[in-house]
Coordinates of C-alpha atoms and ligand atoms in Angstrom, one line a residue:
M1 CA -26.2 -38.1 25.0
T2 CA -25.7 -41.5 23.4
Q3 CA -28.4 -43.6 25.2
T4 CA -27.9 -46.7 23.1
A5 CA -25.3 -49.4 23.8
R6 CA -21.8 -48.2 23.6
P7 CA -20.3 -48.8 20.2
T8 CA -17.1 -50.8 19.8
P9 CA -14.3 -49.6 17.6
D10 CA -15.6 -51.7 14.7
T11 CA -19.2 -50.7 15.0
L12 CA -18.5 -47.0 15.5
R13 CA -20.4 -44.8 13.1
R14 CA -21.1 -41.1 12.7
T15 CA -24.7 -41.7 13.9
D16 CA -23.2 -42.4 17.4
F17 CA -22.5 -38.6 17.4
P18 CA -25.0 -35.8 17.8
A19 CA -26.9 -34.7 14.8
G20 CA -25.1 -31.8 13.1
F21 CA -21.7 -32.9 14.4
T22 CA -19.1 -31.9 11.7
F23 CA -16.5 -34.3 10.5
G24 CA -13.6 -33.2 8.4
V25 CA -9.9 -33.5 7.4
A26 CA -7.3 -30.8 7.9
T27 CA -4.1 -29.5 6.2
S28 CA -2.0 -26.3 6.3
S29 CA -0.6 -24.1 3.5
Y30 CA 3.1 -24.5 3.9
Q31 CA 2.8 -28.2 4.4
I32 CA 1.0 -29.0 1.2
E33 CA 0.9 -26.1 -1.3
G34 CA 4.4 -25.9 -2.8
A35 CA 4.6 -23.2 -5.5
A36 CA 6.7 -21.2 -3.1
N37 CA 7.9 -18.8 -5.8
E38 CA 4.8 -18.6 -8.0
D39 CA 2.2 -16.0 -8.7
G40 CA 3.7 -13.4 -6.5
R41 CA 4.1 -15.3 -3.2
G42 CA 6.7 -13.7 -1.0
P43 CA 9.2 -15.6 1.2
S44 CA 8.0 -16.9 4.6
I45 CA 10.0 -17.7 7.7
W46 CA 9.7 -21.4 6.8
D47 CA 11.5 -20.8 3.5
T48 CA 14.3 -19.1 5.3
F49 CA 14.4 -21.7 8.1
C50 CA 14.5 -24.7 5.7
A51 CA 17.4 -23.1 3.8
Q52 CA 19.5 -23.2 7.0
P53 CA 21.6 -26.4 7.2
G54 CA 20.6 -28.8 9.9
R55 CA 17.2 -27.3 10.6
I56 CA 15.1 -29.9 8.8
A57 CA 15.8 -33.6 9.4
D58 CA 15.9 -34.7 5.8
G59 CA 17.2 -31.3 4.5
S60 CA 13.9 -30.7 2.6
D61 CA 11.6 -27.8 2.4
G62 CA 8.1 -26.9 1.3
S63 CA 8.9 -25.5 -2.1
V64 CA 7.0 -28.4 -3.8
A65 CA 5.4 -30.3 -0.9
C66 CA 2.3 -32.0 -2.2
D67 CA 2.1 -29.6 -5.2
H68 CA -1.4 -28.8 -4.0
Y69 CA -1.3 -25.3 -5.5
H70 CA -1.4 -26.9 -8.9
R71 CA -3.4 -30.1 -8.0
W72 CA -6.1 -28.4 -5.9
E73 CA -9.0 -29.5 -8.1
A74 CA -8.1 -33.2 -8.0
D75 CA -7.4 -32.8 -4.2
L76 CA -10.8 -31.3 -3.7
D77 CA -12.3 -34.2 -5.6
L78 CA -10.4 -36.5 -3.2
I79 CA -11.7 -34.7 -0.2
A80 CA -15.3 -34.9 -1.4
S81 CA -14.8 -38.6 -2.2
L82 CA -14.2 -39.3 1.5
G83 CA -17.6 -38.0 2.3
V84 CA -16.5 -35.5 4.9
D85 CA -18.6 -32.5 5.8
A86 CA -15.7 -30.0 6.0
Y87 CA -12.2 -29.2 5.1
R88 CA -9.8 -27.2 7.3
F89 CA -7.0 -25.4 5.4
S90 CA -4.9 -22.4 6.1
V91 CA -4.3 -19.2 4.1
A92 CA -0.6 -18.4 3.4
W93 CA -0.1 -14.8 4.5
P94 CA 2.9 -14.4 2.1
R95 CA 0.8 -15.5 -0.8
V96 CA -1.9 -13.0 -0.1
Q97 CA 0.3 -10.1 1.1
P98 CA 3.9 -10.9 0.1
S99 CA 5.6 -8.3 2.4
G100 CA 3.2 -8.8 5.3
S101 CA 2.1 -5.2 4.9
G102 CA 1.1 -2.9 2.1
P103 CA -0.4 -4.2 -1.1
M104 CA -2.4 -7.4 -1.4
N105 CA -1.5 -9.9 -4.1
A106 CA -4.6 -10.6 -6.2
A107 CA -3.4 -14.0 -7.5
G108 CA -3.0 -15.1 -3.9
L109 CA -6.5 -14.1 -2.9
D110 CA -7.9 -15.6 -6.1
F111 CA -6.3 -19.0 -5.2
Y112 CA -8.1 -19.2 -1.9
E113 CA -11.3 -18.0 -3.5
R114 CA -11.1 -20.8 -6.0
L115 CA -10.5 -23.3 -3.2
T116 CA -13.5 -21.9 -1.2
D117 CA -15.9 -22.0 -4.2
G118 CA -14.5 -25.4 -5.2
L119 CA -15.3 -26.8 -1.8
L120 CA -18.8 -25.3 -1.8
A121 CA -19.4 -26.8 -5.3
R122 CA -18.6 -30.2 -3.9
N123 CA -20.8 -29.7 -0.8
V124 CA -17.8 -29.5 1.6
Q125 CA -17.7 -26.6 4.2
P126 CA -14.6 -24.5 4.0
H127 CA -13.0 -23.9 7.5
V128 CA -10.1 -21.4 7.3
T129 CA -7.1 -20.9 9.5
L130 CA -5.6 -17.4 9.0
Y131 CA -2.2 -18.2 10.4
H132 CA -0.6 -21.6 10.4
W133 CA 3.0 -20.5 11.0
D134 CA 4.1 -19.1 7.6
L135 CA 4.9 -15.5 8.6
P136 CA 6.1 -13.2 5.7
Q137 CA 9.9 -13.0 6.1
P138 CA 9.9 -9.1 6.1
L139 CA 7.9 -9.1 9.3
Q140 CA 10.4 -11.5 11.0
D141 CA 13.2 -9.1 9.9
A142 CA 11.4 -6.5 12.0
G143 CA 11.1 -8.8 15.0
G144 CA 8.3 -11.1 14.1
W145 CA 5.6 -11.7 16.7
A146 CA 7.8 -10.2 19.4
N147 CA 7.2 -6.8 17.7
R148 CA 3.7 -5.6 18.6
D149 CA 3.3 -4.1 15.1
T150 CA 2.9 -7.6 13.7
A151 CA -0.3 -8.1 15.7
Y152 CA -1.8 -5.0 14.0
L153 CA -0.6 -6.1 10.6
F154 CA -2.1 -9.5 11.1
A155 CA -5.5 -7.9 11.8
E156 CA -5.3 -6.0 8.5
Y157 CA -4.3 -9.2 6.6
G158 CA -7.1 -11.1 8.3
A159 CA -9.6 -8.4 7.4
A160 CA -8.5 -8.6 3.7
V161 CA -9.0 -12.4 3.7
A162 CA -12.4 -12.2 5.4
A163 CA -13.5 -9.4 3.1
R164 CA -12.8 -11.6 0.1
L165 CA -14.1 -14.9 1.3
G166 CA -16.8 -13.7 3.6
D167 CA -19.6 -16.0 4.8
R168 CA -18.8 -18.6 2.2
V169 CA -16.3 -19.8 4.8
R170 CA -18.1 -21.5 7.6
S171 CA -15.5 -21.0 10.2
Y172 CA -12.4 -18.8 10.7
A173 CA -9.6 -19.6 13.2
T174 CA -7.3 -16.7 13.7
L175 CA -4.2 -18.7 14.8
N176 CA -3.1 -22.3 14.8
E177 CA -1.3 -23.4 18.0
P178 CA 0.3 -20.1 19.3
W179 CA 2.4 -22.2 21.7
C180 CA 4.2 -23.6 18.7
S181 CA 4.7 -20.3 16.9
S182 CA 6.1 -18.7 20.1
I183 CA 7.6 -21.1 22.6
L184 CA 8.6 -23.9 20.1
S185 CA 9.9 -21.3 17.6
Y186 CA 11.5 -18.5 19.8
E187 CA 12.6 -20.4 22.9
I188 CA 13.1 -24.1 22.0
G189 CA 14.3 -23.1 18.5
H190 CA 12.8 -26.2 16.8
H191 CA 10.6 -24.3 14.5
A192 CA 11.1 -21.1 12.4
P193 CA 12.6 -18.6 13.1
G194 CA 14.7 -21.0 15.3
L195 CA 15.5 -18.6 18.2
R196 CA 16.5 -19.6 21.7
D197 CA 15.3 -16.7 23.9
R198 CA 12.6 -17.1 26.4
R199 CA 12.0 -13.4 26.8
L200 CA 11.4 -13.0 23.1
A201 CA 9.2 -16.2 23.1
L202 CA 6.9 -14.8 25.8
A203 CA 6.7 -11.5 23.9
A204 CA 5.8 -13.4 20.8
A205 CA 3.2 -15.4 22.6
H206 CA 1.6 -12.2 23.8
G207 CA 1.9 -10.7 20.3
L208 CA 0.1 -13.7 18.9
L209 CA -2.7 -13.4 21.4
L210 CA -3.0 -9.7 20.7
G211 CA -3.0 -10.4 16.9
H212 CA -5.8 -12.9 17.5
A213 CA -7.8 -10.3 19.5
L214 CA -7.4 -7.6 16.9
A215 CA -8.3 -9.9 14.0
L216 CA -11.4 -11.4 15.6
P217 CA -13.6 -8.3 15.2
E218 CA -12.3 -7.9 11.6
V219 CA -13.4 -11.4 10.8
R220 CA -16.8 -10.8 12.4
R221 CA -17.3 -7.5 10.6
H222 CA -16.6 -9.0 7.1
A223 CA -18.1 -12.5 7.7
P224 CA -20.9 -12.0 10.2
G225 CA -22.4 -15.4 9.5
A226 CA -19.2 -17.3 10.1
Q227 CA -17.9 -18.8 13.3
A228 CA -14.8 -17.1 14.6
G229 CA -12.3 -18.6 17.1
I230 CA -8.8 -19.8 17.7
V231 CA -7.0 -23.2 17.7
L232 CA -4.7 -24.3 20.6
N233 CA -2.5 -27.4 21.0
L234 CA -3.5 -28.8 24.4
G235 CA -2.7 -31.9 26.3
P236 CA -2.9 -33.1 29.9
Q237 CA 0.5 -32.8 31.7
V238 CA 0.4 -35.4 34.4
S239 CA 2.8 -36.0 37.2
A240 CA 5.3 -38.9 36.9
S241 CA 4.7 -39.8 40.6
D242 CA 3.0 -38.3 43.6
R243 CA 6.3 -36.9 45.0
P244 CA 5.7 -33.2 45.6
E245 CA 8.5 -32.1 43.3
D246 CA 7.0 -34.1 40.4
V247 CA 3.5 -32.8 41.0
A248 CA 4.9 -29.2 41.0
A249 CA 6.8 -29.8 37.8
A250 CA 3.7 -31.2 36.1
R251 CA 1.6 -28.2 37.3
L252 CA 4.1 -25.8 35.8
A253 CA 4.3 -27.8 32.5
D254 CA 0.5 -27.6 32.4
G255 CA 0.8 -23.9 33.0
R256 CA 3.3 -23.3 30.3
L257 CA 1.5 -25.3 27.6
N258 CA -2.2 -25.0 28.4
R259 CA -3.0 -22.3 30.9
W260 CA -0.7 -19.7 29.5
F261 CA -3.0 -19.5 26.5
L262 CA -6.3 -20.7 28.0
D263 CA -6.3 -18.3 30.9
P264 CA -5.9 -15.0 28.9
L265 CA -8.5 -16.1 26.4
L266 CA -11.1 -17.5 28.8
R267 CA -10.4 -15.6 32.0
G268 CA -8.6 -12.4 30.9
E269 CA -5.5 -13.0 33.0
Y270 CA -2.2 -14.8 32.8
P271 CA -1.8 -17.7 35.3
R272 CA 0.0 -16.2 38.3
D273 CA 2.2 -19.3 39.1
V274 CA 3.7 -19.3 35.6
W275 CA 4.0 -15.6 35.5
E276 CA 6.1 -15.7 38.7
A277 CA 8.1 -18.6 37.4
C278 CA 9.0 -16.5 34.3
G279 CA 10.7 -13.8 36.4
P280 CA 12.1 -11.0 34.3
D281 CA 11.1 -12.7 31.0
V282 CA 7.4 -11.9 31.3
P283 CA 5.8 -9.9 28.4
D284 CA 4.9 -6.3 28.3
V285 CA 1.2 -6.4 28.7
R286 CA -0.4 -3.0 28.0
E287 CA -3.6 -1.6 29.4
G288 CA -6.6 -3.1 27.7
D289 CA -4.7 -6.0 26.1
L290 CA -6.3 -8.7 28.3
D291 CA -9.8 -7.3 27.9
L292 CA -9.4 -7.6 24.1
I293 CA -7.9 -11.1 24.3
A294 CA -10.7 -12.3 26.5
A295 CA -13.4 -11.3 24.0
P296 CA -15.9 -14.2 23.6
L297 CA -15.1 -16.8 21.0
D298 CA -17.6 -18.7 18.9
F299 CA -15.5 -21.8 19.2
L300 CA -12.3 -23.1 20.7
G301 CA -10.3 -25.3 18.4
V302 CA -8.4 -28.1 20.2
N303 CA -5.6 -30.0 18.6
Y304 CA -5.0 -33.2 20.6
Y305 CA -2.2 -35.7 19.9
S306 CA -0.9 -37.0 23.3
R307 CA -0.4 -36.2 26.9
G308 CA 2.8 -35.4 28.8
V309 CA 4.1 -37.3 31.8
V310 CA 6.3 -34.9 33.7
G311 CA 8.7 -35.2 36.6
A312 CA 11.1 -32.8 38.3
S313 CA 14.0 -34.5 36.6
G314 CA 12.4 -34.5 33.2
G315 CA 9.6 -36.3 31.5
G316 CA 9.0 -39.0 29.0
V317 CA 6.7 -41.7 27.8
P318 CA 5.9 -44.3 30.4
A319 CA 7.9 -47.6 29.9
G320 CA 6.1 -49.9 27.5
A321 CA 3.4 -47.4 26.5
P322 CA 2.5 -47.5 22.8
V323 CA 3.9 -44.7 20.7
T324 CA 3.5 -43.3 17.2
D325 CA 6.3 -42.8 14.7
M326 CA 6.8 -39.4 16.3
G327 CA 7.5 -41.1 19.6
W328 CA 4.3 -39.6 21.0
E329 CA 2.4 -41.8 23.5
I330 CA -0.9 -43.1 22.1
Y331 CA -3.3 -42.1 24.9
P332 CA -6.9 -41.6 23.9
L333 CA -8.1 -41.2 27.5
G334 CA -6.1 -37.9 27.5
L335 CA -8.7 -36.5 25.1
T336 CA -11.5 -37.2 27.4
D337 CA -9.6 -35.9 30.4
L338 CA -8.6 -32.8 28.6
L339 CA -12.1 -32.0 27.5
T340 CA -13.8 -32.6 30.8
R341 CA -11.1 -30.5 32.5
L342 CA -11.7 -27.6 30.2
R343 CA -15.4 -27.8 31.0
A344 CA -14.7 -27.9 34.8
D345 CA -12.1 -25.2 34.9
Y346 CA -13.4 -22.6 32.4
P347 CA -17.0 -21.4 32.9
K348 CA -16.6 -19.3 29.7
L349 CA -15.5 -22.3 27.6
P350 CA -17.2 -21.9 24.2
P351 CA -18.2 -24.9 22.0
V352 CA -15.2 -27.0 21.2
V353 CA -14.1 -28.3 17.9
I354 CA -11.3 -30.9 17.7
T355 CA -9.4 -29.2 14.8
E356 CA -6.6 -31.8 14.7
N357 CA -6.1 -35.4 15.8
G358 CA -4.1 -38.1 14.2
A359 CA -0.9 -40.0 14.1
A360 CA 2.3 -40.6 12.1
F361 CA 3.3 -44.2 11.2
A362 CA 5.9 -45.5 8.8
D363 CA 3.5 -46.4 6.1
E364 CA 4.4 -48.3 3.0
R365 CA 2.6 -48.7 -0.3
S366 CA 2.5 -52.0 -1.9
G367 CA 0.3 -53.3 -4.7
G368 CA -1.5 -50.0 -4.8
Q369 CA -2.5 -50.4 -1.1
V370 CA -1.4 -48.9 2.2
H371 CA -2.4 -50.9 5.3
D372 CA -2.3 -48.7 8.3
P373 CA -4.1 -50.6 11.0
Q374 CA -2.5 -48.6 13.8
R375 CA -3.9 -45.3 12.4
V376 CA -7.3 -46.9 12.0
A377 CA -7.1 -47.9 15.7
Y378 CA -5.8 -44.5 16.7
L379 CA -8.8 -42.7 15.0
Q380 CA -11.3 -45.2 16.4
T381 CA -10.1 -45.0 20.0
H382 CA -9.9 -41.2 19.9
L383 CA -13.4 -41.0 18.5
M384 CA -14.6 -43.3 21.3
A385 CA -12.8 -41.0 23.8
L386 CA -14.6 -38.1 22.3
L387 CA -17.9 -39.8 22.7
D388 CA -17.1 -40.2 26.4
A389 CA -16.5 -36.5 26.7
L390 CA -19.8 -35.8 24.9
D391 CA -21.5 -38.2 27.4
A392 CA -19.9 -36.2 30.2
G393 CA -21.6 -33.1 28.8
V394 CA -18.8 -31.3 27.0
D395 CA -20.1 -29.3 24.1
V396 CA -18.0 -30.6 21.2
R397 CA -19.2 -29.7 17.7
G398 CA -16.7 -31.2 15.3
Y399 CA -13.7 -33.4 14.6
F400 CA -11.0 -33.0 12.0
A401 CA -8.5 -35.7 11.2
W402 CA -4.9 -34.6 10.8
S403 CA -4.2 -34.9 8.0
L404 CA -5.9 -35.3 4.6
M405 CA -2.7 -36.5 3.1
D406 CA 1.0 -37.0 4.0
N407 CA 2.8 -33.7 3.9
F408 CA 5.8 -31.6 5.0
E409 CA 6.0 -32.3 8.7
W410 CA 8.0 -29.2 9.6
A411 CA 11.4 -29.9 11.2
F412 CA 10.9 -33.6 10.4
G413 CA 10.5 -33.0 6.7
Y414 CA 8.8 -35.7 4.6
G415 CA 9.9 -38.6 6.9
K416 CA 6.7 -38.5 9.0
R417 CA 3.5 -39.5 7.4
F418 CA 0.3 -38.3 9.0
G419 CA -2.1 -38.6 6.1
L420 CA -5.2 -40.7 5.6
V421 CA -4.0 -40.5 2.0
Y422 CA -0.5 -41.6 1.0
V423 CA 1.5 -39.3 -1.1
D424 CA 4.3 -40.7 -3.4
Y425 CA 6.4 -37.5 -3.6
P426 CA 8.3 -38.3 -6.8
T427 CA 5.1 -38.8 -8.8
Q428 CA 2.7 -36.9 -6.5
E429 CA 0.4 -39.9 -6.8
R430 CA -2.2 -40.1 -4.0
T431 CA -3.4 -43.5 -2.7
L432 CA -6.1 -43.9 -0.1
K433 CA -4.7 -45.7 3.0
D434 CA -6.9 -48.1 4.8
S435 CA -7.6 -45.3 7.4
A436 CA -9.1 -43.2 4.6
R437 CA -11.3 -46.1 3.6
W438 CA -12.3 -46.6 7.2
Y439 CA -13.2 -42.9 7.7
R440 CA -15.3 -43.0 4.5
Q441 CA -17.1 -46.0 5.8
F442 CA -17.6 -44.5 9.2
L443 CA -19.1 -41.4 7.6
R444 CA -21.3 -43.2 5.1
Ligands
FCB501 C1 0.4 -29.9 14.8 C2 0.4 -28.9 13.6 C3 0.2 -29.5 12.3 C4 0.9 -30.9 12.2 C5 0.6 -31.7 13.4 C6 1.3 -33.1 13.3 O1 1.1 -29.3 15.8 O2 -0.6 -27.9 13.8 O3 0.6 -28.6 11.3 O4 2.3 -30.6 12.1 O5 1.0 -31.1 14.5

């Protein structure tokens, strides 16, 4: 695809990518909005979770976050100033429908309409995620995603959002990272609602996929000109050695993280090896569910941060490998490997969009500047890895940096900074990091 000499990290420019390739930045509602008790927003599972002692590393919550709910206009100016084509944000279900069922909250829908129109006025495409983990608390009280009813309610909520925003939104993702909102949340207990029950986790994962499947046609009906898809967190799970027990462990880890979601969506079946490994914990899959779940997507959103190195006696980052402030290995080649593998293994793979990629580092502001050379290098090397995947023939249409600005990093609170823009929480002042300046230059 790129026939010219291969760029270096320093010469890399957007013109190295195909014409029409979309570049953006991403955020999510609970991580930036704040205003948790304003204009009729109802409580979400993250409000509840944060209020439980010991759940969040710094004891914080999203009640103020980046105060984006009030500062949205200045934030949209900031986004436009970066020169990006697109902005990916999520709609908070409890802001739009406070109880998760029943009446809509006009003020909530109005907020997302202002955001959408504000982006269009600045020539930035709105890309919406309908669910980025902030489930209305009343739905959790009824069992959350492990209760099939939630899937049907999600489709109603999705229909209401798509009916209001319509084709002004360029792309709708139903869900962000269903592995996180099921396994990480119901089995590992690290995210809201903080449960530790594998049977419920697998029921939740199936409920999420069903919710996606039911919402997709609603989005298409109300926004026929928009792209409709789903976002998964994926990463290669490689074996720590070639000992058969390590290879088997890595294969199962790949099955649990990647194939458990990819196979139903792109093949209409759960992976048999993982299904068998789950024994009595497997979900109740009803007649017709998998046909619905496997309906064609306009795009698959891929969030890529790192790979996993897995052995029978546990995994971990290889000794001496570079890591981010999250302790995640910096491994750009994993992005190329992942994308070429998707293309090889899934004949029905739709066009791919990298909906998140980025890194946390312990940034400091001094003299009005934030020097983050490691993040600049992270972005550059991952964009180069993406070029390699394009060269190998993978159909990738866009790339979104995570994140526009520092924000509430879930169970880690405000201690982990992923932004291209630095946020000074006491004053809410925003400062472009060197990485934001680099991205702007790259896009120019
Ligand atoms: C992803 C989430 C996003 C952010 C990044 C660091 O799993 O989608 O909200 O927390 O990780």
